[in-house]
Short mmCIF file of C-alpha atoms and ligand atoms in Angstrom, two decimals:
data_model
loop_
_atom_site.label_atom_id
_atom_site.label_comp_id
_atom_site.label_asym_id
_atom_site.label_seq_id
_atom_site.Cartn_x
_atom_site.Cartn_y
_atom_site.Cartn_z
CA UNK A 741 62.96 -1.33 -20.08
CA UNK A 742 61.19 1.73 -21.40
CA UNK A 743 62.34 5.02 -22.90
CA UNK A 744 60.28 8.17 -22.49
CA UNK A 745 60.10 9.81 -25.92
CA UNK A 746 59.33 13.52 -26.23
CA UNK A 747 58.61 14.53 -29.79
CA UNK A 748 57.59 17.81 -31.43
CA UNK A 749 53.95 17.38 -30.37
CA UNK A 750 54.94 17.10 -26.69
CA UNK A 751 57.27 20.10 -26.80
CA UNK A 752 54.57 22.14 -28.53
CA UNK A 753 52.16 21.16 -25.73
CA UNK A 754 54.67 22.13 -23.00
CA UNK A 755 55.20 25.49 -24.72
CA UNK A 756 51.47 26.17 -24.95
CA UNK A 757 50.46 24.97 -21.47
CA UNK A 758 53.47 26.11 -19.41
CA UNK A 759 54.32 29.12 -21.59
CA UNK A 760 57.64 30.12 -23.10
CA UNK A 761 58.36 32.75 -20.42
CA UNK A 762 57.99 30.27 -17.55
CA UNK A 763 60.17 27.73 -19.34
CA UNK A 764 62.82 30.34 -20.15
CA UNK A 765 62.85 31.64 -16.57
CA UNK A 766 63.21 28.10 -15.23
CA UNK A 767 66.08 27.42 -17.66
CA UNK A 768 67.87 30.64 -16.65
CA UNK A 769 67.58 29.89 -12.94
CA UNK A 770 68.50 26.20 -13.24
CA UNK A 771 71.45 26.95 -15.53
CA UNK A 772 72.70 29.67 -13.18
CA UNK A 773 72.47 27.27 -10.25
CA UNK A 774 74.07 24.46 -12.24
CA UNK A 775 77.00 26.55 -13.49
CA UNK A 776 77.55 27.78 -9.91
CA UNK A 777 77.77 24.14 -8.75
CA UNK A 778 80.22 23.44 -11.56
CA UNK A 779 82.29 26.46 -10.51
CA UNK A 780 82.41 25.22 -6.91
CA UNK A 781 83.63 21.81 -8.13
CA UNK A 782 80.46 20.09 -6.89
CA UNK A 783 79.67 18.37 -10.17
CA UNK A 784 81.50 16.74 -13.06
CA UNK A 785 83.17 18.82 -15.83
CA UNK A 786 81.84 18.23 -19.34
CA UNK A 787 84.40 16.79 -21.77
CA UNK A 788 84.89 18.59 -25.10
CA UNK A 789 82.52 17.40 -27.81
CA UNK A 790 83.58 15.48 -30.88
CA UNK A 791 82.11 15.30 -34.33
CA UNK A 792 82.52 15.33 -38.07
CA UNK A 793 82.99 18.44 -40.16
CA UNK A 794 81.48 18.16 -43.61
CA UNK A 795 83.11 20.09 -46.46
CA UNK A 796 82.11 20.08 -50.10
CA UNK A 797 78.86 21.42 -51.55
CA UNK A 798 76.81 21.03 -48.36
CA UNK A 799 79.15 22.11 -45.55
CA UNK A 800 78.23 21.55 -41.94
CA UNK A 801 79.02 19.70 -38.75
CA UNK A 802 77.49 16.70 -36.99
CA UNK A 803 78.50 16.66 -33.32
CA UNK A 804 78.23 14.47 -30.23
CA UNK A 805 77.96 16.32 -26.94
CA UNK A 806 78.19 14.07 -23.86
CA UNK A 807 77.85 14.91 -20.18
CA UNK A 808 77.94 12.53 -17.22
CA UNK A 809 76.52 13.40 -13.83
CA UNK A 810 78.02 10.61 -11.75
CA UNK A 811 75.39 8.40 -10.17
CA UNK A 812 72.60 10.14 -12.06
CA UNK A 813 73.02 9.62 -15.76
CA UNK A 814 74.66 10.49 -19.03
CA UNK A 815 73.17 13.06 -21.38
CA UNK A 816 74.13 12.79 -25.03
CA UNK A 817 73.13 15.37 -27.60
CA UNK A 818 73.57 14.48 -31.24
CA UNK A 819 73.31 17.74 -33.10
CA UNK A 820 73.92 18.90 -36.62
CA UNK A 821 74.75 22.36 -37.89
CA UNK A 822 73.78 22.54 -41.53
CA UNK A 823 73.58 26.16 -42.68
CA UNK A 824 72.11 25.26 -46.10
CA UNK A 825 69.17 23.43 -44.53
CA UNK A 826 66.86 26.43 -44.88
CA UNK A 827 67.34 26.83 -48.63
CA UNK A 828 67.79 23.17 -49.56
CA UNK A 829 65.41 21.26 -47.30
CA UNK A 830 63.29 23.90 -45.52
CA UNK A 831 64.74 22.63 -42.24
CA UNK A 832 66.32 24.54 -39.34
CA UNK A 833 70.09 24.99 -39.39
CA UNK A 834 70.34 23.18 -36.03
CA UNK A 835 68.62 19.79 -35.81
CA UNK A 836 69.22 17.02 -33.33
CA UNK A 837 68.11 14.80 -30.51
CA UNK A 838 69.10 14.55 -26.86
CA UNK A 839 69.01 11.36 -24.81
CA UNK A 840 69.54 10.36 -21.18
CA UNK A 841 71.17 7.06 -20.24
CA UNK A 842 70.83 5.51 -16.80
CA UNK A 843 74.22 5.76 -15.10
CA UNK A 844 74.15 2.21 -13.73
CA UNK A 845 72.53 0.14 -16.48
CA UNK A 846 73.27 2.32 -19.51
CA UNK A 847 69.61 2.02 -20.59
CA UNK A 848 68.15 4.98 -22.43
CA UNK A 849 65.54 6.45 -20.09
CA UNK A 850 64.61 9.46 -22.25
CA UNK A 851 64.91 10.69 -25.81
CA UNK A 852 63.78 14.12 -26.96
CA UNK A 853 63.88 16.46 -29.90
CA UNK A 854 66.76 18.89 -29.32
CA UNK A 855 65.90 21.74 -31.70
CA UNK A 856 63.73 24.03 -29.57
CA UNK A 857 65.42 23.13 -26.28
CA UNK A 858 68.87 23.86 -27.74
CA UNK A 859 67.76 27.29 -28.93
CA UNK A 860 66.15 28.03 -25.54
CA UNK A 861 69.15 26.85 -23.51
CA UNK A 862 71.54 28.84 -25.73
CA UNK A 863 69.51 31.97 -25.04
CA UNK A 864 69.24 31.11 -21.35
CA UNK A 865 73.00 30.58 -20.94
CA UNK A 866 73.63 33.93 -22.64
CA UNK A 867 71.13 35.49 -20.22
CA UNK A 868 73.06 34.05 -17.27
CA UNK A 869 76.29 35.58 -18.61
CA UNK A 870 74.59 38.87 -19.51
CA UNK A 871 73.08 39.28 -16.04
CA UNK A 872 76.58 38.93 -14.60
CA UNK A 873 78.49 41.11 -17.09
CA UNK A 874 76.19 43.67 -18.74
CA UNK A 875 75.56 47.10 -17.26
CA UNK A 876 72.40 46.79 -15.14
CA UNK A 877 69.55 48.72 -16.76
CA UNK A 878 70.77 48.02 -20.31
CA UNK A 879 67.93 48.88 -22.68
CA UNK A 880 69.26 48.40 -26.24
CA UNK A 881 69.88 44.89 -27.54
CA UNK A 882 71.42 44.43 -30.98
CA UNK A 883 71.60 41.13 -32.82
CA UNK A 884 73.83 40.30 -35.78
CA UNK A 885 72.18 37.33 -37.46
CA UNK A 886 68.40 37.03 -37.57
CA UNK A 887 67.94 33.27 -37.57
CA UNK A 888 66.56 30.78 -35.06
CA UNK A 889 69.01 31.48 -32.24
CA UNK A 890 68.39 35.24 -32.53
CA UNK A 891 64.76 34.65 -31.47
CA UNK A 892 65.73 32.91 -28.22
CA UNK A 893 68.61 35.33 -27.54
CA UNK A 894 66.10 38.19 -27.67
CA UNK A 895 63.59 36.25 -25.58
CA UNK A 896 66.11 35.21 -22.91
CA UNK A 897 67.73 38.63 -22.61
CA UNK A 898 64.31 40.27 -22.33
CA UNK A 899 63.84 38.19 -19.15
CA UNK A 900 66.95 39.62 -17.44
CA UNK A 901 67.21 43.18 -18.82
CA UNK A 902 64.71 46.06 -19.01
CA UNK A 903 64.93 46.12 -22.83
CA UNK A 904 63.29 49.01 -24.65
CA UNK A 905 64.32 48.22 -28.23
CA UNK A 906 65.95 45.60 -30.42
CA UNK A 907 68.20 46.30 -33.40
CA UNK A 908 68.58 43.52 -35.95
CA UNK A 909 71.06 43.04 -38.79
CA UNK A 910 71.53 40.15 -41.24
CA UNK A 911 73.21 39.71 -44.60
CA UNK A 912 69.86 38.36 -45.81
CA UNK A 913 67.45 41.28 -45.85
CA UNK A 914 64.42 38.94 -45.75
CA UNK A 915 65.63 37.34 -42.49
CA UNK A 916 66.14 40.75 -40.87
CA UNK A 917 62.71 41.90 -42.12
CA UNK A 918 60.86 38.83 -40.82
CA UNK A 919 62.49 39.00 -37.37
CA UNK A 920 60.01 41.49 -35.89
CA UNK A 921 57.17 39.04 -36.59
CA UNK A 922 59.02 36.17 -34.91
CA UNK A 923 59.61 38.18 -31.72
CA UNK A 924 56.29 40.06 -31.71
CA UNK A 925 55.48 38.25 -28.43
CA UNK A 926 58.12 40.40 -26.73
CA UNK A 927 56.14 43.57 -27.51
CA UNK A 928 59.33 45.54 -28.13
CA UNK A 929 60.11 47.83 -31.08
CA UNK A 930 62.41 46.11 -33.59
CA UNK A 931 64.50 48.14 -35.99
CA UNK A 932 66.40 46.71 -38.98
CA UNK A 933 69.86 48.21 -39.18
CA UNK A 934 73.39 47.44 -40.34
CA UNK A 935 76.16 45.85 -38.31
CA UNK A 936 78.06 49.12 -37.76
CA UNK A 937 75.00 50.96 -36.42
CA UNK A 938 74.14 47.96 -34.24
CA UNK A 939 77.64 47.96 -32.76
CA UNK A 940 77.62 51.73 -32.22
CA UNK A 941 74.39 51.86 -30.19
CA UNK A 942 74.07 48.51 -28.42
CA UNK A 943 74.31 48.09 -24.66
CA UNK A 944 74.30 44.37 -25.35
CA UNK A 945 75.18 42.76 -28.69
CA UNK A 946 74.65 39.12 -29.68
CA UNK A 947 76.40 37.64 -32.70
CA UNK A 948 74.35 34.65 -33.85
CA UNK A 949 75.32 34.16 -37.47
CA UNK A 950 76.00 31.21 -39.72
CA UNK A 951 79.14 32.95 -40.98
CA UNK A 952 81.24 30.34 -42.83
CA UNK A 953 84.66 29.16 -41.68
CA UNK A 954 87.11 31.99 -42.39
CA UNK A 955 84.26 34.45 -43.11
CA UNK A 956 84.43 36.51 -39.88
CA UNK A 957 84.38 39.00 -38.36
CA UNK A 958 80.72 39.91 -38.79
CA UNK A 959 81.15 43.32 -37.09
CA UNK A 960 83.95 45.87 -36.84
CA UNK A 961 85.49 46.78 -33.49
CA UNK A 962 83.96 50.24 -33.18
CA UNK A 963 82.66 52.78 -32.59
CA UNK A 964 80.94 51.23 -29.57
CA UNK A 965 79.71 52.13 -26.10
CA UNK A 966 82.32 51.84 -23.34
CA UNK A 967 80.18 49.36 -21.36
CA UNK A 968 79.25 47.08 -24.30
CA UNK A 969 78.60 43.44 -23.42
CA UNK A 970 78.80 40.93 -26.29
CA UNK A 971 77.44 37.40 -26.41
CA UNK A 972 79.46 35.64 -29.12
CA UNK A 973 77.30 32.63 -29.94
CA UNK A 974 78.23 31.60 -33.48
CA UNK A 975 81.96 30.81 -33.05
CA UNK A 976 81.63 27.10 -32.41
CA UNK A 977 83.73 25.39 -35.04
CA UNK A 978 87.38 25.36 -36.04
CA UNK A 979 88.07 28.48 -38.14
CA UNK A 980 84.57 29.96 -37.56
CA UNK A 981 84.71 33.22 -35.59
CA UNK A 982 82.49 36.29 -35.52
CA UNK A 983 84.24 38.98 -33.49
CA UNK A 984 87.12 41.28 -34.50
CA UNK A 985 90.44 40.68 -32.78
CA UNK A 986 90.62 44.36 -31.72
CA UNK A 987 87.38 44.00 -29.73
CA UNK A 988 88.60 40.81 -28.04
CA UNK A 989 91.90 42.47 -27.16
CA UNK A 990 90.02 45.19 -25.24
CA UNK A 991 87.53 42.90 -23.53
CA UNK A 992 87.16 40.83 -20.39
CA UNK A 993 86.27 37.40 -21.83
CA UNK A 994 84.39 34.60 -20.13
CA UNK A 995 83.83 31.21 -21.81
CA UNK A 996 81.09 28.65 -21.30
CA UNK A 997 83.31 25.63 -21.97
CA UNK A 998 87.03 26.03 -21.25
CA UNK A 999 87.80 22.71 -22.97
CA UNK A 1000 86.27 23.86 -26.26
CA UNK A 1001 87.05 27.60 -26.29
CA UNK A 1002 90.51 27.43 -27.84
CA UNK A 1003 89.58 24.90 -30.50
CA UNK A 1004 86.20 26.35 -31.53
CA UNK A 1005 85.45 29.68 -29.85
CA UNK A 1006 86.60 33.27 -30.27
CA UNK A 1007 89.64 32.17 -28.23
CA UNK A 1008 90.96 30.60 -31.45
CA UNK A 1009 92.08 34.14 -32.25
CA UNK A 1010 93.95 34.51 -28.95
CA UNK A 1011 96.42 31.63 -28.77
CA UNK A 1012 98.69 33.44 -26.30
CA UNK A 1013 96.03 34.74 -23.91
CA UNK A 1014 95.12 32.93 -20.69
CA UNK A 1015 91.51 31.73 -20.69
CA UNK A 1016 90.49 33.55 -17.51
CA UNK A 1017 87.43 32.76 -15.41
CA UNK A 1018 84.69 30.67 -16.99
CA UNK A 1019 80.94 31.20 -16.72
CA UNK A 1020 80.96 28.53 -14.00
CA UNK A 1021 83.56 30.55 -12.06
CA UNK A 1022 81.49 33.74 -12.38
CA UNK A 1023 78.28 32.03 -11.27
CA UNK A 1024 80.07 30.59 -8.24
CA UNK A 1025 81.78 33.90 -7.38
CA UNK A 1026 79.85 36.83 -8.95
CA UNK A 1027 82.25 39.32 -7.34
CA UNK A 1028 84.74 38.36 -10.12
CA UNK A 1029 82.29 39.76 -12.70
CA UNK A 1030 81.36 42.96 -10.85
CA UNK A 1031 84.42 45.06 -11.91
CA UNK A 1032 83.56 44.47 -15.60
CA UNK A 1033 80.00 45.85 -15.66
CA UNK A 1034 81.11 49.26 -16.98
CA UNK A 1035 83.72 48.05 -19.49
CA UNK A 1036 83.73 45.84 -22.58
CA UNK A 1037 83.00 42.19 -21.88
CA UNK A 1038 82.53 39.16 -24.13
CA UNK A 1039 80.81 35.88 -23.39
CA UNK A 1040 82.46 33.37 -25.74
CA UNK A 1041 79.92 30.56 -26.08
CA UNK A 1042 80.68 27.38 -28.00
CA UNK A 1043 77.79 25.44 -26.48
CA UNK A 1044 78.03 23.18 -23.45
CA UNK A 1045 76.78 19.63 -22.97
CA UNK A 1046 76.49 20.51 -19.27
CA UNK A 1047 73.85 23.08 -20.24
CA UNK A 1048 72.09 20.44 -22.37
CA UNK A 1049 72.01 18.09 -19.36
CA UNK A 1050 70.30 20.74 -17.23
CA UNK A 1051 67.96 21.77 -20.05
CA UNK A 1052 66.88 18.16 -20.55
CA UNK A 1053 66.11 17.91 -16.82
CA UNK A 1054 63.93 21.02 -17.10
CA UNK A 1055 62.13 19.64 -20.16
CA UNK A 1056 61.57 16.23 -18.55
CA UNK A 1057 60.30 17.94 -15.39
CA UNK A 1058 57.61 19.82 -17.33
CA UNK A 1059 56.73 16.68 -19.31
CA UNK A 1060 56.23 14.76 -16.05
CA UNK A 1061 54.05 17.52 -14.59
CA UNK A 1062 51.83 17.39 -17.68
CA UNK A 1063 51.93 13.61 -18.12
CA UNK A 1064 53.49 13.99 -21.55
CA UNK A 1065 55.80 11.69 -23.48
CA UNK A 1066 55.28 8.21 -24.84
CA UNK A 1067 57.00 5.27 -23.16
CA UNK A 1068 58.54 3.02 -25.80
CA UNK A 1069 60.51 -0.20 -25.58
CA UNK A 1070 63.25 0.93 -27.97
CA UNK A 1071 65.97 -1.19 -26.42
CA UNK A 1072 65.42 -4.93 -26.36
CA UNK A 1073 64.89 -6.95 -23.19
CA UNK A 1074 65.27 -10.62 -24.22
CA UNK A 1075 63.23 -13.13 -22.20
CA UNK A 1076 66.52 -14.85 -21.50
CA UNK A 1077 69.05 -12.06 -21.18
CA UNK A 1078 71.79 -14.53 -22.10
CA UNK A 1079 70.04 -15.23 -25.42
CA UNK A 1080 69.78 -12.17 -27.73
CA UNK A 1081 67.33 -14.10 -30.02
CA UNK A 1082 64.76 -14.59 -27.26
CA UNK A 1083 62.78 -11.41 -27.94
N1 NAD B 742 76.98 28.60 -28.69
C1 NAD B 742 75.95 27.79 -28.72
O1 NAD B 742 75.58 27.17 -27.72
C2 NAD B 742 75.18 27.64 -29.99
C3 NAD B 742 73.98 26.90 -30.00
C4 NAD B 742 73.25 26.83 -31.19
C5 NAD B 742 73.73 27.46 -32.33
N2 NAD B 742 74.91 28.14 -32.29
C6 NAD B 742 75.42 28.85 -33.47
O2 NAD B 742 74.61 30.01 -33.65
C7 NAD B 742 74.67 30.42 -35.02
C8 NAD B 742 73.27 30.73 -35.50
O3 NAD B 742 72.49 29.55 -35.50
P1 NAD B 742 70.99 29.61 -36.01
O4 NAD B 742 70.35 28.34 -35.60
O5 NAD B 742 70.37 30.91 -35.62
O6 NAD B 742 71.21 29.62 -37.59
P2 NAD B 742 70.22 30.23 -38.70
O7 NAD B 742 70.65 29.65 -39.99
O8 NAD B 742 68.81 30.04 -38.27
O9 NAD B 742 70.53 31.80 -38.67
C9 NAD B 742 71.79 32.31 -39.01
C10 NAD B 742 71.61 33.71 -39.61
O10 NAD B 742 72.89 34.31 -39.77
C11 NAD B 742 72.86 35.06 -40.97
N3 NAD B 742 74.22 35.36 -41.38
C12 NAD B 742 75.15 34.55 -41.94
N4 NAD B 742 76.31 35.21 -42.10
C13 NAD B 742 76.12 36.48 -41.64
C14 NAD B 742 76.94 37.62 -41.54
N5 NAD B 742 78.21 37.61 -41.96
N6 NAD B 742 76.40 38.75 -41.00
C15 NAD B 742 75.12 38.78 -40.58
N7 NAD B 742 74.29 37.72 -40.67
C16 NAD B 742 74.79 36.58 -41.18
C17 NAD B 742 72.07 34.18 -41.93
O11 NAD B 742 71.59 34.91 -43.03
C18 NAD B 742 70.97 33.67 -41.01
O12 NAD B 742 69.84 34.53 -41.02
C19 NAD B 742 75.34 29.27 -35.76
O13 NAD B 742 76.68 29.64 -36.03
C20 NAD B 742 75.31 28.12 -34.79
O14 NAD B 742 76.37 27.22 -34.97
C21 NAD B 742 75.62 28.25 -31.15
#
């Protein structure tokens, strides 16, 4: 019984040999196809995640995100959100691992680092939503929050929109200033600005902040363009929201995970509003999205284990093509399976 282990070295190799654009494009197309299947009821719904919220001096969350594709396998992401990681430990805010269990035996067939693939899938899911809801031909992308997810939001959206410039805003000036260097591969002009100017000029706005619980909103409701599309990425914990209520009240809102939206997403602010169609519904029936291209829309993303399942498939597919990943006997196979000491 062997587990294929993909560590940082393997993911670095996939990025350098396959290229980040090819991987991102594959993620966007596979996620679109997958969410469409989910919307047509052809695959299992992901349950809401569970986890532990950490208060005190080092606040954060450690979460468990499961998805089962019946007859195929179970994907389990164990992921932590620790916004003080950068200052305290020089680690990313999001760290974790993702594993795949065989559906019949329960054996772990794969285990991979989840940091880079989570950031890429989060950008790719936003790109799927943006392609459905943003005005076609949108050229100005604004980002509030200049951390790790902002890099992959910009990358993913550059694959589905004819972007001409990126506006970036962060409460930490040094993060905003260093952003241009981190997205230099996009070859787009990057301008540091404030949240109000970003909101006023954006065709598409992504909020990707580590705003603390109770600290939102991170932007005001206006002025804004009439066709603004917003990807709300950072509202993913009880009490943590990024968008102003007045913007949500005016917007068509689509969620990535209906089971999580009310507990963790921007929908926490809208207890009396019906959820409306999900991303899966829009992918299955894009005509539902079409009337909203010229008016304000919000993609309320809390993060979906279904997306992690698809992203892990993509990652494993590239690893197989390149012969990457080390097979390890992590789980024991006793010589006599009725005797756990017979290793
Ligand atoms: N929806 C999803 O699927 C998903 C997936 C991964 C991460 N996330 C969320 O995305 C957010 C960003 O994650 P990350 O990995 O980029 O974190 P990060 O720590 O790398 O970056 C966060 C940035 O936000 C900035 N910031 C904090 N408060 C702000 C405010 N009020 N206004 C402007 N900037 C502010 C910080 O200075 C930092 O630069 C987190 O809230 C995380 O939980 C969501």
